[in-house]
């Protein structure tokens, strides 16, 4: 944190010394970080005038009180296996989360954005989530260059939140939770930050995007040594192929009461480590559910550690080599009623040389009713089902389903309080799982967690 304070002091000194050259808050084509960001998808164009180099500084804070209990059918374990009984979870506060956003308008139609996690479940220290350069005009090359094309075109370049599907616009991103009417994200949570570029063309309701990344969450130039998969060298892939992203859809405000949006998206990688469903390094919102502590001499597959076991409550299909994911998102808003759906069909191969296709599907529907002054109150319900095989050798697919009901109050456009009831169930999991060649009791056998969560969030 000391480095952040020093950065603030340095920035303040720079701003004071260059007050005549710098302005604040005049950022073009930026999505607001408050209540106005709800139901804003992809990128947008606005009419903000360019007033020279301008700086933007924002933040988000979130705090949850969790009252959730976990259950499974392993209550009768005896002997050494008794160490695998689920932990008792207390009703208490979780680690507060904090984000910071730094942006700058560098030229007319050109801005930069940097997103920072100040505190998160997985990394307690400050670290960078990602950043990008956004280009909406080419006047920095030549005044009026391709003006008629750039009126509808946006280019984004960087290590950034990649735009696969529409669901990630309604998810919680560490402390930035104001666009999520619920507390949990999808069970199979599609979110990744990879190095790449995206090109958008949105015109008269037509929505389109094409992009490519280098398929890496963590950037390095190290070559993977070919050879058998072992604990020391778990990845058999010797090359990395680019990931292709695409989106096509239609979004129209039919009249003052009715808006309809429908999009289809693609995420394709031919040879990668499969980052899409495991890249949210900030961690799941449901802390330590379905975990056991273990004891000395009895290693635990799910230990009670909010940092190293960050993904509790999620499902990762774990494609090890190649993957195709398709997402369809219908959205309808009629007056105060909103329906948002997700149909996701994912398939992939486990390891190089054994590329039998394995499929996992996800179905999500949420219904929200917003009312009150400026829709500052809402109630909603969400159902989420994931169905698929963890391994090709499994006899049957497992299922995970979740029901969540929530109510929220925007105290101001920047402050939101939510209360949620959640119940999640695990079906068809075997009583014992093979972990590193050792048979261990499976935490998800007859598994279930349920309870209440309260979350307060501030975003500006």
Tab-separated table of C-alpha atoms in Angstrom:
chain	number	residue	atom	x	y	z
A	1	UNK	CA	0.000	0.000	0.000
A	2	UNK	CA	2.945	2.326	0.617
A	3	UNK	CA	3.683	2.301	-3.130
A	4	UNK	CA	0.103	3.389	-3.847
A	5	UNK	CA	0.378	6.296	-1.398
A	6	UNK	CA	3.636	7.385	-3.027
A	7	UNK	CA	1.939	7.158	-6.420
A	8	UNK	CA	-0.871	9.422	-5.193
A	9	UNK	CA	1.643	11.960	-3.881
A	10	UNK	CA	3.563	11.899	-7.165
A	11	UNK	CA	0.396	12.297	-9.207
A	12	UNK	CA	-0.820	15.143	-7.012
A	13	UNK	CA	2.491	16.935	-7.444
A	14	UNK	CA	2.387	16.442	-11.207
A	15	UNK	CA	-1.197	17.695	-11.402
A	16	UNK	CA	-0.364	20.783	-9.358
A	17	UNK	CA	2.636	21.571	-11.531
A	18	UNK	CA	0.668	21.127	-14.738
A	19	UNK	CA	-2.748	22.452	-13.697
A	20	UNK	CA	-3.072	24.541	-16.836
A	21	UNK	CA	-2.485	21.539	-19.126
A	22	UNK	CA	-4.570	18.924	-17.297
A	23	UNK	CA	-8.295	18.602	-16.680
A	24	UNK	CA	-10.277	16.082	-14.704
A	25	UNK	CA	-13.251	13.914	-15.596
A	26	UNK	CA	-13.510	14.766	-19.329
A	27	UNK	CA	-13.172	11.152	-20.491
A	28	UNK	CA	-14.772	10.150	-23.771
A	29	UNK	CA	-16.801	6.979	-24.398
A	30	UNK	CA	-16.461	5.695	-20.850
A	31	UNK	CA	-19.083	3.554	-19.131
A	32	UNK	CA	-20.060	5.084	-15.754
A	33	UNK	CA	-19.077	3.103	-12.660
A	34	UNK	CA	-22.325	3.788	-10.771
A	35	UNK	CA	-25.994	2.812	-11.189
A	36	UNK	CA	-25.970	4.183	-14.741
A	37	UNK	CA	-23.724	1.265	-15.784
A	38	UNK	CA	-26.531	-1.266	-15.300
A	39	UNK	CA	-27.464	-2.954	-18.595
A	40	UNK	CA	-24.644	-1.238	-20.505
A	41	UNK	CA	-22.965	-3.884	-22.664
A	42	UNK	CA	-19.802	-3.834	-24.786
A	43	UNK	CA	-18.504	-0.342	-25.641
A	44	UNK	CA	-20.394	2.890	-26.208
A	45	UNK	CA	-20.025	6.191	-28.034
A	46	UNK	CA	-20.937	9.514	-26.427
A	47	UNK	CA	-20.639	13.210	-27.230
A	48	UNK	CA	-18.093	14.219	-24.588
A	49	UNK	CA	-15.916	16.970	-26.023
A	50	UNK	CA	-12.136	16.632	-26.050
A	51	UNK	CA	-10.567	19.236	-23.733
A	52	UNK	CA	-6.968	18.149	-23.799
A	53	UNK	CA	-5.321	15.560	-21.601
A	54	UNK	CA	-7.723	14.614	-18.828
A	55	UNK	CA	-7.322	12.278	-15.859
A	56	UNK	CA	-9.894	10.015	-14.227
A	57	UNK	CA	-9.621	8.310	-10.849
A	58	UNK	CA	-12.263	5.945	-9.482
A	59	UNK	CA	-12.750	3.234	-6.923
A	60	UNK	CA	-15.046	0.556	-5.584
A	61	UNK	CA	-15.473	-1.025	-2.162
A	62	UNK	CA	-17.500	-4.073	-1.132
A	63	UNK	CA	-18.131	-5.842	2.153
A	64	UNK	CA	-20.194	-8.989	2.801
A	65	UNK	CA	-21.682	-10.584	5.890
A	66	UNK	CA	-21.983	-14.327	5.282
A	67	UNK	CA	-24.350	-16.706	7.078
A	68	UNK	CA	-24.050	-19.897	5.011
A	69	UNK	CA	-23.776	-23.543	6.054
A	70	UNK	CA	-22.394	-26.492	4.033
A	71	UNK	CA	-23.652	-30.078	4.070
A	72	UNK	CA	-22.859	-33.397	2.390
A	73	UNK	CA	-23.488	-37.118	2.859
A	74	UNK	CA	-20.056	-37.852	4.356
A	75	UNK	CA	-21.173	-37.409	7.969
A	76	UNK	CA	-20.471	-41.047	8.864
A	77	UNK	CA	-16.796	-41.086	7.881
A	78	UNK	CA	-14.594	-42.840	10.436
A	79	UNK	CA	-10.904	-43.365	11.094
A	80	UNK	CA	-8.491	-41.399	8.916
A	81	UNK	CA	-11.358	-40.348	6.644
A	82	UNK	CA	-13.042	-38.494	9.512
A	83	UNK	CA	-10.647	-35.619	8.779
A	84	UNK	CA	-12.655	-34.946	5.635
A	85	UNK	CA	-15.852	-33.887	7.356
A	86	UNK	CA	-16.953	-30.446	6.235
A	87	UNK	CA	-15.969	-27.411	8.248
A	88	UNK	CA	-18.470	-25.545	10.350
A	89	UNK	CA	-18.715	-21.993	9.010
A	90	UNK	CA	-19.473	-19.120	11.353
A	91	UNK	CA	-21.729	-16.169	10.608
A	92	UNK	CA	-19.302	-13.298	10.146
A	93	UNK	CA	-17.836	-10.694	7.812
A	94	UNK	CA	-15.649	-11.598	4.859
A	95	UNK	CA	-12.464	-9.818	3.855
A	96	UNK	CA	-13.443	-6.358	2.494
A	97	UNK	CA	-12.647	-5.866	-1.194
A	98	UNK	CA	-11.348	-2.738	-2.893
A	99	UNK	CA	-10.686	-1.733	-6.526
A	100	UNK	CA	-9.115	1.336	-8.082
A	101	UNK	CA	-9.385	2.583	-11.656
A	102	UNK	CA	-6.990	5.078	-13.220
A	103	UNK	CA	-7.741	6.481	-16.665
A	104	UNK	CA	-6.618	9.252	-18.965
A	105	UNK	CA	-7.824	10.897	-22.164
A	106	UNK	CA	-4.619	11.088	-24.213
A	107	UNK	CA	-5.986	12.501	-27.468
A	108	UNK	CA	-9.316	13.110	-29.153
A	109	UNK	CA	-10.882	9.632	-29.320
A	110	UNK	CA	-7.972	7.919	-27.545
A	111	UNK	CA	-8.029	6.940	-23.873
A	112	UNK	CA	-6.234	4.510	-21.558
A	113	UNK	CA	-7.632	2.573	-18.596
A	114	UNK	CA	-5.922	0.689	-15.760
A	115	UNK	CA	-7.821	-1.503	-13.258
A	116	UNK	CA	-6.216	-2.356	-9.912
A	117	UNK	CA	-7.258	-4.700	-7.097
A	118	UNK	CA	-6.303	-3.074	-3.799
A	119	UNK	CA	-7.627	-5.981	-1.709
A	120	UNK	CA	-9.181	-9.265	-2.849
A	121	UNK	CA	-9.877	-12.738	-1.561
A	122	UNK	CA	-7.077	-14.391	-3.522
A	123	UNK	CA	-4.344	-11.753	-3.391
A	124	UNK	CA	-4.346	-9.737	-0.196
A	125	UNK	CA	-1.753	-7.381	-1.612
A	126	UNK	CA	-2.309	-4.713	-4.286
A	127	UNK	CA	-1.987	-5.948	-7.875
A	128	UNK	CA	-3.076	-5.043	-11.391
A	129	UNK	CA	-6.101	-6.750	-12.939
A	130	UNK	CA	-5.485	-5.347	-16.418
A	131	UNK	CA	-5.479	-2.320	-18.656
A	132	UNK	CA	-6.167	-1.282	-22.213
A	133	UNK	CA	-5.924	1.449	-24.817
A	134	UNK	CA	-9.240	2.373	-26.455
A	135	UNK	CA	-9.308	4.094	-29.851
A	136	UNK	CA	-12.552	5.659	-31.136
A	137	UNK	CA	-11.017	8.108	-33.620
A	138	UNK	CA	-7.949	8.089	-35.858
A	139	UNK	CA	-7.437	11.866	-35.767
A	140	UNK	CA	-4.103	11.343	-34.007
A	141	UNK	CA	-2.847	9.967	-37.337
A	142	UNK	CA	-4.635	12.396	-39.631
A	143	UNK	CA	-7.601	14.671	-38.971
A	144	UNK	CA	-10.793	13.024	-40.252
A	145	UNK	CA	-9.097	9.739	-41.190
A	146	UNK	CA	-11.819	7.098	-41.794
A	147	UNK	CA	-14.225	9.352	-39.934
A	148	UNK	CA	-17.353	7.683	-41.344
A	149	UNK	CA	-16.060	4.232	-40.299
A	150	UNK	CA	-14.790	5.220	-36.856
A	151	UNK	CA	-18.175	6.762	-36.040
A	152	UNK	CA	-19.299	3.176	-35.388
A	153	UNK	CA	-15.961	1.456	-34.695
A	154	UNK	CA	-13.936	0.994	-31.509
A	155	UNK	CA	-10.534	-0.677	-31.099
A	156	UNK	CA	-9.313	-1.990	-27.730
A	157	UNK	CA	-5.772	-3.271	-27.157
A	158	UNK	CA	-4.199	-4.568	-23.951
A	159	UNK	CA	-4.153	-7.204	-21.218
A	160	UNK	CA	-7.814	-6.723	-20.435
A	161	UNK	CA	-11.133	-8.318	-19.534
A	162	UNK	CA	-11.932	-10.132	-22.762
A	163	UNK	CA	-15.440	-9.698	-24.142
A	164	UNK	CA	-16.810	-13.224	-24.338
A	165	UNK	CA	-20.593	-13.231	-23.925
A	166	UNK	CA	-22.787	-10.712	-22.111
A	167	UNK	CA	-22.873	-12.397	-18.686
A	168	UNK	CA	-19.611	-10.778	-17.561
A	169	UNK	CA	-21.281	-7.351	-17.719
A	170	UNK	CA	-23.650	-8.460	-14.918
A	171	UNK	CA	-21.053	-10.159	-12.709
A	172	UNK	CA	-19.188	-8.938	-9.652
A	173	UNK	CA	-15.563	-8.056	-10.361
A	174	UNK	CA	-13.987	-8.144	-6.917
A	175	UNK	CA	-15.252	-4.903	-5.269
A	176	UNK	CA	-17.068	-3.664	-8.375
A	177	UNK	CA	-20.461	-5.305	-7.803
A	178	UNK	CA	-22.906	-2.500	-8.553
A	179	UNK	CA	-24.073	-3.962	-11.901
A	180	UNK	CA	-24.781	-7.388	-10.377
A	181	UNK	CA	-28.298	-7.546	-8.880
A	182	UNK	CA	-27.235	-10.720	-7.046
A	183	UNK	CA	-24.224	-11.599	-4.904
A	184	UNK	CA	-22.922	-14.692	-6.687
A	185	UNK	CA	-21.636	-14.914	-10.256
A	186	UNK	CA	-22.485	-17.812	-12.560
A	187	UNK	CA	-21.437	-21.256	-11.322
A	188	UNK	CA	-19.285	-21.740	-14.448
A	189	UNK	CA	-17.877	-18.220	-14.400
A	190	UNK	CA	-16.556	-17.146	-17.815
A	191	UNK	CA	-14.028	-14.400	-17.103
A	192	UNK	CA	-10.455	-13.987	-18.279
A	193	UNK	CA	-7.835	-11.302	-18.867
A	194	UNK	CA	-5.488	-12.119	-21.732
A	195	UNK	CA	-3.194	-10.075	-23.968
A	196	UNK	CA	-4.985	-9.195	-27.189
A	197	UNK	CA	-7.103	-6.833	-29.258
A	198	UNK	CA	-10.822	-6.432	-29.995
A	199	UNK	CA	-12.520	-4.521	-32.805
A	200	UNK	CA	-16.175	-3.453	-32.443
A	201	UNK	CA	-18.643	-2.259	-35.067
A	202	UNK	CA	-21.996	-1.238	-33.591
A	203	UNK	CA	-24.555	0.545	-35.777
A	204	UNK	CA	-28.332	1.013	-35.685
A	205	UNK	CA	-28.843	-1.832	-33.220
A	206	UNK	CA	-26.372	-4.162	-34.949
A	207	UNK	CA	-23.730	-5.427	-32.496
A	208	UNK	CA	-20.466	-7.075	-33.602
A	209	UNK	CA	-16.989	-7.773	-32.256
A	210	UNK	CA	-13.981	-9.776	-33.414
A	211	UNK	CA	-10.886	-10.275	-31.301
A	212	UNK	CA	-7.813	-12.379	-30.664
A	213	UNK	CA	-5.587	-13.020	-27.660
A	214	UNK	CA	-2.367	-14.933	-27.058
A	215	UNK	CA	-4.251	-17.415	-24.788
A	216	UNK	CA	-2.114	-16.594	-21.730
A	217	UNK	CA	-3.299	-15.266	-18.397
A	218	UNK	CA	0.249	-14.775	-17.121
A	219	UNK	CA	2.635	-13.448	-19.735
A	220	UNK	CA	6.042	-15.096	-20.236
A	221	UNK	CA	8.334	-16.265	-23.008
A	222	UNK	CA	9.264	-19.589	-21.394
A	223	UNK	CA	8.965	-22.623	-23.661
A	224	UNK	CA	7.090	-25.589	-22.235
A	225	UNK	CA	9.341	-28.655	-22.241
A	226	UNK	CA	7.714	-31.593	-24.071
A	227	UNK	CA	7.275	-34.773	-22.112
A	228	UNK	CA	4.842	-36.807	-20.048
A	229	UNK	CA	2.504	-35.078	-17.643
A	230	UNK	CA	3.818	-35.281	-14.085
A	231	UNK	CA	3.319	-33.298	-10.923
A	232	UNK	CA	6.457	-31.307	-11.803
A	233	UNK	CA	5.472	-30.746	-15.454
A	234	UNK	CA	1.666	-30.772	-15.534
A	235	UNK	CA	1.207	-29.206	-18.984
A	236	UNK	CA	1.916	-31.360	-22.039
A	237	UNK	CA	1.250	-28.516	-24.482
A	238	UNK	CA	4.425	-27.478	-26.259
A	239	UNK	CA	2.884	-24.617	-28.215
A	240	UNK	CA	0.215	-22.023	-27.557
A	241	UNK	CA	-2.329	-21.061	-30.204
A	242	UNK	CA	-4.165	-17.727	-30.343
A	243	UNK	CA	-7.638	-17.532	-28.860
A	244	UNK	CA	-10.357	-16.228	-31.189
A	245	UNK	CA	-13.245	-14.179	-29.786
A	246	UNK	CA	-16.369	-13.139	-31.652
A	247	UNK	CA	-19.770	-11.645	-30.882
A	248	UNK	CA	-22.770	-10.915	-33.093
A	249	UNK	CA	-26.140	-9.578	-32.062
A	250	UNK	CA	-28.906	-7.031	-32.086
A	251	UNK	CA	-29.791	-4.461	-29.413
A	252	UNK	CA	-32.711	-2.083	-29.860
A	253	UNK	CA	-34.731	0.294	-27.721
A	254	UNK	CA	-38.090	-0.443	-29.356
A	255	UNK	CA	-39.887	2.359	-27.504
A	256	UNK	CA	-39.609	4.165	-24.184
A	257	UNK	CA	-40.782	1.050	-22.301
A	258	UNK	CA	-39.250	-1.862	-24.210
A	259	UNK	CA	-35.651	-2.853	-24.982
A	260	UNK	CA	-34.630	-6.152	-26.594
A	261	UNK	CA	-31.108	-7.527	-26.991
A	262	UNK	CA	-29.915	-10.887	-28.317
A	263	UNK	CA	-26.262	-11.848	-28.826
A	264	UNK	CA	-24.242	-14.941	-29.644
A	265	UNK	CA	-20.561	-15.251	-28.704
A	266	UNK	CA	-17.618	-17.551	-29.408
A	267	UNK	CA	-14.429	-18.341	-27.497
A	268	UNK	CA	-12.107	-20.744	-29.361
A	269	UNK	CA	-8.615	-21.898	-28.509
A	270	UNK	CA	-6.874	-24.752	-30.342
A	271	UNK	CA	-3.962	-25.270	-27.954
A	272	UNK	CA	-3.922	-23.598	-24.575
A	273	UNK	CA	-4.145	-24.246	-20.852
A	274	UNK	CA	-7.846	-23.420	-20.640
A	275	UNK	CA	-8.070	-20.154	-18.734
A	276	UNK	CA	-11.651	-19.079	-19.402
A	277	UNK	CA	-13.287	-20.598	-16.313
A	278	UNK	CA	-10.380	-20.299	-13.872
A	279	UNK	CA	-8.990	-16.813	-14.448
A	280	UNK	CA	-10.894	-14.723	-11.905
A	281	UNK	CA	-8.003	-14.390	-9.511
A	282	UNK	CA	-10.072	-12.232	-7.131
A	283	UNK	CA	-11.974	-15.330	-5.973
A	284	UNK	CA	-15.544	-16.522	-5.523
A	285	UNK	CA	-18.041	-14.598	-3.416
A	286	UNK	CA	-19.105	-17.645	-1.372
A	287	UNK	CA	-16.210	-18.036	1.040
A	288	UNK	CA	-15.024	-21.491	2.171
A	289	UNK	CA	-18.227	-23.365	1.296
A	290	UNK	CA	-17.928	-27.154	0.810
A	291	UNK	CA	-14.456	-27.346	2.377
A	292	UNK	CA	-12.751	-29.424	5.038
A	293	UNK	CA	-9.720	-28.482	7.099
A	294	UNK	CA	-7.885	-31.811	7.118
A	295	UNK	CA	-5.347	-32.741	9.758
A	296	UNK	CA	-1.629	-33.376	9.846
A	297	UNK	CA	-0.961	-36.513	7.847
A	298	UNK	CA	-4.250	-36.334	5.974
A	299	UNK	CA	-3.911	-33.936	3.020
A	300	UNK	CA	-7.043	-32.016	2.112
A	301	UNK	CA	-8.226	-31.429	-1.436
A	302	UNK	CA	-10.292	-28.437	-0.343
A	303	UNK	CA	-8.605	-26.710	2.559
A	304	UNK	CA	-10.096	-23.944	4.676
A	305	UNK	CA	-7.971	-21.174	3.192
A	306	UNK	CA	-9.740	-18.265	1.505
A	307	UNK	CA	-6.625	-17.381	-0.492
A	308	UNK	CA	-5.348	-20.696	-1.899
A	309	UNK	CA	-8.861	-22.147	-2.261
A	310	UNK	CA	-10.443	-19.112	-3.900
A	311	UNK	CA	-12.995	-20.796	-6.179
A	312	UNK	CA	-15.390	-22.333	-3.657
A	313	UNK	CA	-18.889	-22.605	-5.082
A	314	UNK	CA	-17.740	-22.553	-8.704
A	315	UNK	CA	-17.440	-25.230	-11.368
A	316	UNK	CA	-14.400	-25.374	-13.652
A	317	UNK	CA	-14.665	-27.898	-16.537
A	318	UNK	CA	-10.858	-28.032	-16.571
A	319	UNK	CA	-10.246	-28.382	-20.298
A	320	UNK	CA	-6.523	-29.012	-20.480
A	321	UNK	CA	-5.674	-28.469	-24.141
A	322	UNK	CA	-8.321	-27.128	-26.508
A	323	UNK	CA	-11.769	-25.661	-25.995
A	324	UNK	CA	-14.759	-24.168	-27.781
A	325	UNK	CA	-17.341	-22.188	-25.842
A	326	UNK	CA	-20.514	-20.674	-27.249
A	327	UNK	CA	-22.763	-18.329	-25.283
A	328	UNK	CA	-26.209	-17.008	-26.212
A	329	UNK	CA	-27.630	-14.132	-24.158
A	330	UNK	CA	-31.217	-12.887	-24.495
A	331	UNK	CA	-32.093	-9.694	-22.609
A	332	UNK	CA	-35.498	-8.020	-22.359
A	333	UNK	CA	-36.376	-4.945	-20.318
A	334	UNK	CA	-40.007	-3.836	-20.188
A	335	UNK	CA	-40.542	-0.885	-17.862
A	336	UNK	CA	-39.175	-2.125	-14.504
A	337	UNK	CA	-39.004	-5.807	-15.464
A	338	UNK	CA	-35.745	-7.362	-16.704
A	339	UNK	CA	-35.012	-10.844	-17.963
A	340	UNK	CA	-31.435	-11.912	-18.673
A	341	UNK	CA	-30.529	-15.407	-19.832
A	342	UNK	CA	-27.398	-17.405	-20.540
A	343	UNK	CA	-27.192	-20.539	-22.668
A	344	UNK	CA	-23.592	-21.763	-22.706
A	345	UNK	CA	-22.221	-24.799	-24.512
A	346	UNK	CA	-18.586	-25.660	-23.793
A	347	UNK	CA	-16.522	-28.532	-25.130
A	348	UNK	CA	-12.867	-29.403	-25.116
A	349	UNK	CA	-10.078	-31.915	-24.759
A	350	UNK	CA	-8.262	-32.880	-21.604
A	351	UNK	CA	-4.669	-33.503	-22.710
A	352	UNK	CA	-2.645	-33.424	-25.882
A	353	UNK	CA	-2.792	-36.832	-27.546
A	354	UNK	CA	-6.068	-37.812	-25.825
A	355	UNK	CA	-8.410	-35.231	-27.305
A	356	UNK	CA	-11.735	-37.014	-26.889
A	357	UNK	CA	-14.376	-34.312	-26.723
A	358	UNK	CA	-15.921	-33.604	-23.343
A	359	UNK	CA	-18.993	-31.366	-23.070
A	360	UNK	CA	-20.316	-29.152	-20.290
A	361	UNK	CA	-23.457	-27.012	-20.627
A	362	UNK	CA	-24.741	-24.140	-18.504
A	363	UNK	CA	-28.236	-22.624	-18.324
A	364	UNK	CA	-28.991	-19.427	-16.399
A	365	UNK	CA	-32.049	-17.229	-16.118
A	366	UNK	CA	-32.587	-14.233	-13.878
A	367	UNK	CA	-35.671	-12.055	-13.478
A	368	UNK	CA	-35.417	-8.657	-11.800
A	369	UNK	CA	-38.081	-6.076	-11.049
A	370	UNK	CA	-36.827	-2.536	-10.441
A	371	UNK	CA	-39.121	0.058	-8.893
A	372	UNK	CA	-39.164	3.200	-6.779
A	373	UNK	CA	-37.636	6.588	-7.516
A	374	UNK	CA	-35.239	6.152	-10.469
A	375	UNK	CA	-35.562	2.356	-10.002
A	376	UNK	CA	-33.570	2.571	-6.781
A	377	UNK	CA	-35.212	-0.591	-5.368
A	378	UNK	CA	-35.340	-4.092	-6.826
A	379	UNK	CA	-36.177	-7.719	-6.132
A	380	UNK	CA	-34.982	-10.647	-8.220
A	381	UNK	CA	-34.541	-14.388	-8.572
A	382	UNK	CA	-31.918	-16.403	-10.468
A	383	UNK	CA	-31.611	-20.095	-11.355
A	384	UNK	CA	-28.339	-21.609	-12.608
A	385	UNK	CA	-27.690	-25.193	-13.775
A	386	UNK	CA	-24.388	-26.746	-14.927
A	387	UNK	CA	-24.333	-30.256	-16.387
A	388	UNK	CA	-21.304	-32.133	-17.728
A	389	UNK	CA	-18.477	-34.584	-17.217
A	390	UNK	CA	-15.345	-33.831	-15.233
A	391	UNK	CA	-13.456	-36.582	-17.085
A	392	UNK	CA	-14.128	-38.542	-20.242
A	393	UNK	CA	-13.880	-41.756	-18.220
A	394	UNK	CA	-16.760	-40.797	-15.907
A	395	UNK	CA	-19.859	-42.956	-16.231
A	396	UNK	CA	-22.264	-40.048	-15.914
A	397	UNK	CA	-22.305	-36.288	-15.867
A	398	UNK	CA	-22.382	-34.323	-12.641
A	399	UNK	CA	-24.812	-31.497	-12.020
A	400	UNK	CA	-24.576	-28.344	-9.961
A	401	UNK	CA	-27.593	-26.094	-9.535
A	402	UNK	CA	-28.124	-22.853	-7.656
A	403	UNK	CA	-31.129	-20.774	-6.727
A	404	UNK	CA	-30.582	-17.229	-5.520
A	405	UNK	CA	-33.174	-14.638	-4.479
A	406	UNK	CA	-32.116	-11.070	-3.813
A	407	UNK	CA	-33.364	-7.609	-2.900
A	408	UNK	CA	-31.445	-4.363	-3.288
A	409	UNK	CA	-31.576	-0.674	-2.416
A	410	UNK	CA	-29.612	2.063	-4.175
A	411	UNK	CA	-29.196	4.547	-1.351
A	412	UNK	CA	-27.609	6.835	-3.938
A	413	UNK	CA	-26.483	6.034	-7.482
A	414	UNK	CA	-23.073	5.137	-5.985
A	415	UNK	CA	-24.146	3.118	-2.915
A	416	UNK	CA	-25.959	-0.229	-3.077
A	417	UNK	CA	-27.051	-2.607	-0.313
A	418	UNK	CA	-28.101	-6.189	-1.194
A	419	UNK	CA	-29.592	-9.082	0.746
A	420	UNK	CA	-29.549	-12.541	-0.812
A	421	UNK	CA	-30.668	-16.088	-0.048
A	422	UNK	CA	-28.715	-18.808	-1.865
A	423	UNK	CA	-28.986	-22.582	-2.139
A	424	UNK	CA	-26.590	-24.697	-4.218
A	425	UNK	CA	-26.802	-28.472	-4.762
A	426	UNK	CA	-24.314	-31.047	-6.123
A	427	UNK	CA	-25.651	-34.121	-7.922
A	428	UNK	CA	-24.039	-37.390	-9.152
A	429	UNK	CA	-20.671	-36.812	-7.480
A	430	UNK	CA	-18.997	-40.055	-6.385
A	431	UNK	CA	-18.406	-40.718	-2.687
A	432	UNK	CA	-14.662	-41.052	-3.235
A	433	UNK	CA	-12.532	-39.115	-5.711
A	434	UNK	CA	-9.159	-39.995	-7.190
A	435	UNK	CA	-6.731	-37.204	-6.232
A	436	UNK	CA	-3.184	-37.772	-7.468
A	437	UNK	CA	-3.730	-41.526	-7.579
A	438	UNK	CA	-5.123	-41.609	-4.011
A	439	UNK	CA	-8.784	-42.289	-3.238
A	440	UNK	CA	-10.161	-39.551	-0.970
A	441	UNK	CA	-13.649	-38.721	0.315
A	442	UNK	CA	-15.355	-36.277	-2.038
A	443	UNK	CA	-16.607	-33.075	-0.425
A	444	UNK	CA	-19.301	-32.736	-3.108
A	445	UNK	CA	-20.874	-36.172	-2.520
A	446	UNK	CA	-24.512	-35.306	-1.694
A	447	UNK	CA	-23.269	-31.736	-1.297
A	448	UNK	CA	-25.274	-28.620	-0.602
A	449	UNK	CA	-24.781	-25.151	0.849
A	450	UNK	CA	-27.409	-22.569	1.715
A	451	UNK	CA	-27.923	-19.423	3.711
A	452	UNK	CA	-28.045	-15.646	3.652
A	453	UNK	CA	-25.565	-13.032	2.507
A	454	UNK	CA	-25.575	-9.269	2.869
A	455	UNK	CA	-23.390	-7.065	0.711
A	456	UNK	CA	-22.784	-3.334	0.736
A	457	UNK	CA	-20.924	-1.758	-2.160
A	458	UNK	CA	-19.750	1.729	-3.106
A	459	UNK	CA	-18.576	2.596	-6.607
A	460	UNK	CA	-17.537	5.892	-8.183
